Amino acid sequence: MALAVIDAKNLIDSAHIDGIDNVYTINIPSEVVENTDQTIVLLTDANTNLDIPGNNDFGALRRMIEVQVFYSLHPTRDPEEIDVALYRLFKHHDWDIGENRGHTYDPDTSQLTSTFYVSDLKLV
């Protein structure tokens, strides 16, 4: 069983979404942090809850991750189109779309960013 962020990374990588250059889990490598020429996705664990109770036990994990997108200063695709492609990808693969924090600007890099949450149910 892989971590939720690994499952999500593999899903995004396999989709080859136009406009996304790289996907990272847990943290962005230091050599990439200040690169504003690429659109990158950062996946981090948000929480895990026990689910499907029964017989004084549980049968599944409800795994939530935070998805942050850091858009290139000169994106090749409209950021909202990238967001929609990600939402559809997760939704079509049985992930639930949760809270969406909208678009903001990173004060350090002047990049447009978006943050939203997705979760899945992993039987254990």
mmCIF file with all atom_site columns, C-alpha atoms in Angstrom:
data_model
loop_
_atom_site.group_PDB
_atom_site.id
_atom_site.type_symbol
_atom_site.label_atom_id
_atom_site.label_alt_id
_atom_site.label_comp_id
_atom_site.label_asym_id
_atom_site.label_entity_id
_atom_site.label_seq_id
_atom_site.pdbx_PDB_ins_code
_atom_site.Cartn_x
_atom_site.Cartn_y
_atom_site.Cartn_z
_atom_site.occupancy
_atom_site.B_iso_or_equiv
_atom_site.pdbx_formal_charge
_atom_site.auth_seq_id
_atom_site.auth_comp_id
_atom_site.auth_asym_id
_atom_site.auth_atom_id
_atom_site.pdbx_PDB_model_num
ATOM 1   C CA . MET A 1 1   ? 0.000   0.000  0.000   1.00 0.00 ? 1   MET A CA 1
ATOM 2   C CA . ALA A 1 2   ? 1.417   3.380  -1.029  1.00 0.00 ? 2   ALA A CA 1
ATOM 3   C CA . LEU A 1 3   ? 0.922   6.725  0.665   1.00 0.00 ? 3   LEU A CA 1
ATOM 4   C CA . ALA A 1 4   ? -1.927  8.848  -0.672  1.00 0.00 ? 4   ALA A CA 1
ATOM 5   C CA . VAL A 1 5   ? 0.527   11.432 -2.034  1.00 0.00 ? 5   VAL A CA 1
ATOM 6   C CA . ILE A 1 6   ? 2.334   8.713  -4.006  1.00 0.00 ? 6   ILE A CA 1
ATOM 7   C CA . ASP A 1 7   ? -0.959  7.407  -5.433  1.00 0.00 ? 7   ASP A CA 1
ATOM 8   C CA . ALA A 1 8   ? -1.938  10.972 -6.421  1.00 0.00 ? 8   ALA A CA 1
ATOM 9   C CA . LYS A 1 9   ? 1.478   11.698 -7.961  1.00 0.00 ? 9   LYS A CA 1
ATOM 10  C CA . ASN A 1 10  ? 1.320   8.517  -10.035 1.00 0.00 ? 10  ASN A CA 1
ATOM 11  C CA . LEU A 1 11  ? -2.184  9.461  -11.183 1.00 0.00 ? 11  LEU A CA 1
ATOM 12  C CA . ILE A 1 12  ? -1.144  12.976 -12.270 1.00 0.00 ? 12  ILE A CA 1
ATOM 13  C CA . ASP A 1 13  ? 2.076   11.757 -13.882 1.00 0.00 ? 13  ASP A CA 1
ATOM 14  C CA . SER A 1 14  ? 0.205   9.125  -15.907 1.00 0.00 ? 14  SER A CA 1
ATOM 15  C CA . ALA A 1 15  ? -2.313  11.706 -17.163 1.00 0.00 ? 15  ALA A CA 1
ATOM 16  C CA . HIS A 1 16  ? 0.323   13.952 -18.776 1.00 0.00 ? 16  HIS A CA 1
ATOM 17  C CA . ILE A 1 17  ? -1.772  17.081 -18.195 1.00 0.00 ? 17  ILE A CA 1
ATOM 18  C CA . ASP A 1 18  ? -0.804  19.821 -20.618 1.00 0.00 ? 18  ASP A CA 1
ATOM 19  C CA . GLY A 1 19  ? 0.680   22.747 -18.683 1.00 0.00 ? 19  GLY A CA 1
ATOM 20  C CA . ILE A 1 20  ? 2.026   20.774 -15.683 1.00 0.00 ? 20  ILE A CA 1
ATOM 21  C CA . ASP A 1 21  ? 5.804   20.436 -15.791 1.00 0.00 ? 21  ASP A CA 1
ATOM 22  C CA . ASN A 1 22  ? 6.541   18.533 -12.559 1.00 0.00 ? 22  ASN A CA 1
ATOM 23  C CA . VAL A 1 23  ? 4.798   16.923 -9.596  1.00 0.00 ? 23  VAL A CA 1
ATOM 24  C CA . TYR A 1 24  ? 6.448   16.652 -6.161  1.00 0.00 ? 24  TYR A CA 1
ATOM 25  C CA . THR A 1 25  ? 5.413   14.995 -2.915  1.00 0.00 ? 25  THR A CA 1
ATOM 26  C CA . ILE A 1 26  ? 5.933   16.272 0.636   1.00 0.00 ? 26  ILE A CA 1
ATOM 27  C CA . ASN A 1 27  ? 8.305   19.119 -0.340  1.00 0.00 ? 27  ASN A CA 1
ATOM 28  C CA . ILE A 1 28  ? 9.752   20.914 -3.336  1.00 0.00 ? 28  ILE A CA 1
ATOM 29  C CA . PRO A 1 29  ? 13.493  20.271 -3.845  1.00 0.00 ? 29  PRO A CA 1
ATOM 30  C CA . SER A 1 30  ? 15.599  23.303 -2.872  1.00 0.00 ? 30  SER A CA 1
ATOM 31  C CA . GLU A 1 31  ? 17.009  23.622 -6.395  1.00 0.00 ? 31  GLU A CA 1
ATOM 32  C CA . VAL A 1 32  ? 13.457  24.016 -7.764  1.00 0.00 ? 32  VAL A CA 1
ATOM 33  C CA . VAL A 1 33  ? 11.924  26.341 -5.144  1.00 0.00 ? 33  VAL A CA 1
ATOM 34  C CA . GLU A 1 34  ? 12.806  29.569 -6.934  1.00 0.00 ? 34  GLU A CA 1
ATOM 35  C CA . ASN A 1 35  ? 12.193  28.285 -10.474 1.00 0.00 ? 35  ASN A CA 1
ATOM 36  C CA . THR A 1 36  ? 9.289   30.356 -11.793 1.00 0.00 ? 36  THR A CA 1
ATOM 37  C CA . ASP A 1 37  ? 9.576   29.047 -15.360 1.00 0.00 ? 37  ASP A CA 1
ATOM 38  C CA . GLN A 1 38  ? 7.664   25.837 -14.652 1.00 0.00 ? 38  GLN A CA 1
ATOM 39  C CA . THR A 1 39  ? 4.197   24.985 -13.401 1.00 0.00 ? 39  THR A CA 1
ATOM 40  C CA . ILE A 1 40  ? 4.596   22.528 -10.559 1.00 0.00 ? 40  ILE A CA 1
ATOM 41  C CA . VAL A 1 41  ? 2.223   20.604 -8.332  1.00 0.00 ? 41  VAL A CA 1
ATOM 42  C CA . LEU A 1 42  ? 3.039   19.879 -4.679  1.00 0.00 ? 42  LEU A CA 1
ATOM 43  C CA . LEU A 1 43  ? 1.147   17.079 -2.913  1.00 0.00 ? 43  LEU A CA 1
ATOM 44  C CA . THR A 1 44  ? 1.209   16.860 0.891   1.00 0.00 ? 44  THR A CA 1
ATOM 45  C CA . ASP A 1 45  ? -0.693  14.754 3.409   1.00 0.00 ? 45  ASP A CA 1
ATOM 46  C CA . ALA A 1 46  ? -3.504  16.682 5.103   1.00 0.00 ? 46  ALA A CA 1
ATOM 47  C CA . ASN A 1 47  ? -5.020  13.966 7.325   1.00 0.00 ? 47  ASN A CA 1
ATOM 48  C CA . THR A 1 48  ? -6.096  10.352 7.556   1.00 0.00 ? 48  THR A CA 1
ATOM 49  C CA . ASN A 1 49  ? -9.255  9.166  9.309   1.00 0.00 ? 49  ASN A CA 1
ATOM 50  C CA . LEU A 1 50  ? -10.453 5.657  10.086  1.00 0.00 ? 50  LEU A CA 1
ATOM 51  C CA . ASP A 1 51  ? -13.582 4.619  8.193   1.00 0.00 ? 51  ASP A CA 1
ATOM 52  C CA . ILE A 1 52  ? -15.982 1.687  7.716   1.00 0.00 ? 52  ILE A CA 1
ATOM 53  C CA . PRO A 1 53  ? -16.312 0.751  11.387  1.00 0.00 ? 53  PRO A CA 1
ATOM 54  C CA . GLY A 1 54  ? -17.400 -2.700 12.497  1.00 0.00 ? 54  GLY A CA 1
ATOM 55  C CA . ASN A 1 55  ? -16.596 -5.407 15.027  1.00 0.00 ? 55  ASN A CA 1
ATOM 56  C CA . ASN A 1 56  ? -14.624 -2.945 17.148  1.00 0.00 ? 56  ASN A CA 1
ATOM 57  C CA . ASP A 1 57  ? -12.288 -2.306 14.192  1.00 0.00 ? 57  ASP A CA 1
ATOM 58  C CA . PHE A 1 58  ? -12.146 -0.339 10.931  1.00 0.00 ? 58  PHE A CA 1
ATOM 59  C CA . GLY A 1 59  ? -11.970 -1.422 7.310   1.00 0.00 ? 59  GLY A CA 1
ATOM 60  C CA . ALA A 1 60  ? -10.694 1.640  5.479   1.00 0.00 ? 60  ALA A CA 1
ATOM 61  C CA . LEU A 1 61  ? -8.675  4.838  5.652   1.00 0.00 ? 61  LEU A CA 1
ATOM 62  C CA . ARG A 1 62  ? -10.129 8.139  4.454   1.00 0.00 ? 62  ARG A CA 1
ATOM 63  C CA . ARG A 1 63  ? -6.952  9.810  3.141   1.00 0.00 ? 63  ARG A CA 1
ATOM 64  C CA . MET A 1 64  ? -6.905  13.541 2.412   1.00 0.00 ? 64  MET A CA 1
ATOM 65  C CA . ILE A 1 65  ? -4.157  15.392 0.616   1.00 0.00 ? 65  ILE A CA 1
ATOM 66  C CA . GLU A 1 66  ? -3.493  19.030 -0.135  1.00 0.00 ? 66  GLU A CA 1
ATOM 67  C CA . VAL A 1 67  ? -2.830  19.856 -3.776  1.00 0.00 ? 67  VAL A CA 1
ATOM 68  C CA . GLN A 1 68  ? -0.913  23.088 -4.389  1.00 0.00 ? 68  GLN A CA 1
ATOM 69  C CA . VAL A 1 69  ? -0.247  24.330 -7.907  1.00 0.00 ? 69  VAL A CA 1
ATOM 70  C CA . PHE A 1 70  ? 2.463   26.929 -8.507  1.00 0.00 ? 70  PHE A CA 1
ATOM 71  C CA . TYR A 1 71  ? 1.927   28.344 -11.984 1.00 0.00 ? 71  TYR A CA 1
ATOM 72  C CA . SER A 1 72  ? 4.749   29.484 -14.202 1.00 0.00 ? 72  SER A CA 1
ATOM 73  C CA . LEU A 1 73  ? 5.067   33.251 -14.501 1.00 0.00 ? 73  LEU A CA 1
ATOM 74  C CA . HIS A 1 74  ? 4.428   32.680 -18.221 1.00 0.00 ? 74  HIS A CA 1
ATOM 75  C CA . PRO A 1 75  ? 2.094   29.663 -18.339 1.00 0.00 ? 75  PRO A CA 1
ATOM 76  C CA . THR A 1 76  ? 1.507   27.859 -21.620 1.00 0.00 ? 76  THR A CA 1
ATOM 77  C CA . ARG A 1 77  ? -2.088  27.113 -20.600 1.00 0.00 ? 77  ARG A CA 1
ATOM 78  C CA . ASP A 1 78  ? -4.745  29.047 -18.701 1.00 0.00 ? 78  ASP A CA 1
ATOM 79  C CA . PRO A 1 79  ? -4.397  28.203 -14.980 1.00 0.00 ? 79  PRO A CA 1
ATOM 80  C CA . GLU A 1 80  ? -8.127  27.551 -14.609 1.00 0.00 ? 80  GLU A CA 1
ATOM 81  C CA . GLU A 1 81  ? -7.946  24.957 -17.398 1.00 0.00 ? 81  GLU A CA 1
ATOM 82  C CA . ILE A 1 82  ? -5.175  23.178 -15.482 1.00 0.00 ? 82  ILE A CA 1
ATOM 83  C CA . ASP A 1 83  ? -7.301  23.273 -12.311 1.00 0.00 ? 83  ASP A CA 1
ATOM 84  C CA . VAL A 1 84  ? -10.293 21.794 -14.136 1.00 0.00 ? 84  VAL A CA 1
ATOM 85  C CA . ALA A 1 85  ? -8.112  19.070 -15.681 1.00 0.00 ? 85  ALA A CA 1
ATOM 86  C CA . LEU A 1 86  ? -6.868  18.130 -12.189 1.00 0.00 ? 86  LEU A CA 1
ATOM 87  C CA . TYR A 1 87  ? -10.394 18.170 -10.703 1.00 0.00 ? 87  TYR A CA 1
ATOM 88  C CA . ARG A 1 88  ? -11.671 15.922 -13.477 1.00 0.00 ? 88  ARG A CA 1
ATOM 89  C CA . LEU A 1 89  ? -8.714  13.573 -13.199 1.00 0.00 ? 89  LEU A CA 1
ATOM 90  C CA . PHE A 1 90  ? -9.266  13.064 -9.485  1.00 0.00 ? 90  PHE A CA 1
ATOM 91  C CA . LYS A 1 91  ? -13.069 12.852 -9.793  1.00 0.00 ? 91  LYS A CA 1
ATOM 92  C CA . HIS A 1 92  ? -12.880 10.289 -12.628 1.00 0.00 ? 92  HIS A CA 1
ATOM 93  C CA . HIS A 1 93  ? -10.590 8.131  -10.454 1.00 0.00 ? 93  HIS A CA 1
ATOM 94  C CA . ASP A 1 94  ? -12.919 8.054  -7.425  1.00 0.00 ? 94  ASP A CA 1
ATOM 95  C CA . TRP A 1 95  ? -11.289 10.795 -5.381  1.00 0.00 ? 95  TRP A CA 1
ATOM 96  C CA . ASP A 1 96  ? -13.597 13.286 -3.651  1.00 0.00 ? 96  ASP A CA 1
ATOM 97  C CA . ILE A 1 97  ? -12.939 16.979 -4.233  1.00 0.00 ? 97  ILE A CA 1
ATOM 98  C CA . GLY A 1 98  ? -13.004 18.920 -0.982  1.00 0.00 ? 98  GLY A CA 1
ATOM 99  C CA . GLU A 1 99  ? -12.303 22.479 0.027   1.00 0.00 ? 99  GLU A CA 1
ATOM 100 C CA . ASN A 1 100 ? -10.853 24.812 -2.569  1.00 0.00 ? 100 ASN A CA 1
ATOM 101 C CA . ARG A 1 101 ? -8.869  27.800 -1.308  1.00 0.00 ? 101 ARG A CA 1
ATOM 102 C CA . GLY A 1 102 ? -8.893  29.580 -4.663  1.00 0.00 ? 102 GLY A CA 1
ATOM 103 C CA . HIS A 1 103 ? -6.091  31.433 -6.398  1.00 0.00 ? 103 HIS A CA 1
ATOM 104 C CA . THR A 1 104 ? -3.538  33.581 -4.583  1.00 0.00 ? 104 THR A CA 1
ATOM 105 C CA . TYR A 1 105 ? -0.176  35.125 -5.402  1.00 0.00 ? 105 TYR A CA 1
ATOM 106 C CA . ASP A 1 106 ? 3.022   33.891 -3.782  1.00 0.00 ? 106 ASP A CA 1
ATOM 107 C CA . PRO A 1 107 ? 4.624   37.053 -2.344  1.00 0.00 ? 107 PRO A CA 1
ATOM 108 C CA . ASP A 1 108 ? 8.151   35.647 -2.707  1.00 0.00 ? 108 ASP A CA 1
ATOM 109 C CA . THR A 1 109 ? 7.966   34.593 -6.374  1.00 0.00 ? 109 THR A CA 1
ATOM 110 C CA . SER A 1 110 ? 4.928   36.553 -7.657  1.00 0.00 ? 110 SER A CA 1
ATOM 111 C CA . GLN A 1 111 ? 3.527   33.270 -8.965  1.00 0.00 ? 111 GLN A CA 1
ATOM 112 C CA . LEU A 1 112 ? -0.181  32.559 -9.113  1.00 0.00 ? 112 LEU A CA 1
ATOM 113 C CA . THR A 1 113 ? -1.010  29.569 -6.910  1.00 0.00 ? 113 THR A CA 1
ATOM 114 C CA . SER A 1 114 ? -4.048  27.456 -6.171  1.00 0.00 ? 114 SER A CA 1
ATOM 115 C CA . THR A 1 115 ? -4.742  25.103 -3.293  1.00 0.00 ? 115 THR A CA 1
ATOM 116 C CA . PHE A 1 116 ? -7.433  22.453 -2.973  1.00 0.00 ? 116 PHE A CA 1
ATOM 117 C CA . TYR A 1 117 ? -8.024  19.200 -1.129  1.00 0.00 ? 117 TYR A CA 1
ATOM 118 C CA . VAL A 1 118 ? -8.901  15.727 -2.373  1.00 0.00 ? 118 VAL A CA 1
ATOM 119 C CA . SER A 1 119 ? -9.568  12.498 -0.511  1.00 0.00 ? 119 SER A CA 1
ATOM 120 C CA . ASP A 1 120 ? -10.018 8.854  -1.277  1.00 0.00 ? 120 ASP A CA 1
ATOM 121 C CA . LEU A 1 121 ? -11.164 5.774  0.576   1.00 0.00 ? 121 LEU A CA 1
ATOM 122 C CA . LYS A 1 122 ? -8.490  3.072  0.852   1.00 0.00 ? 122 LYS A CA 1
ATOM 123 C CA . LEU A 1 123 ? -9.696  -0.344 1.995   1.00 0.00 ? 123 LEU A CA 1
ATOM 124 C CA . VAL A 1 124 ? -7.311  -1.973 4.467   1.00 0.00 ? 124 VAL A CA 1
#
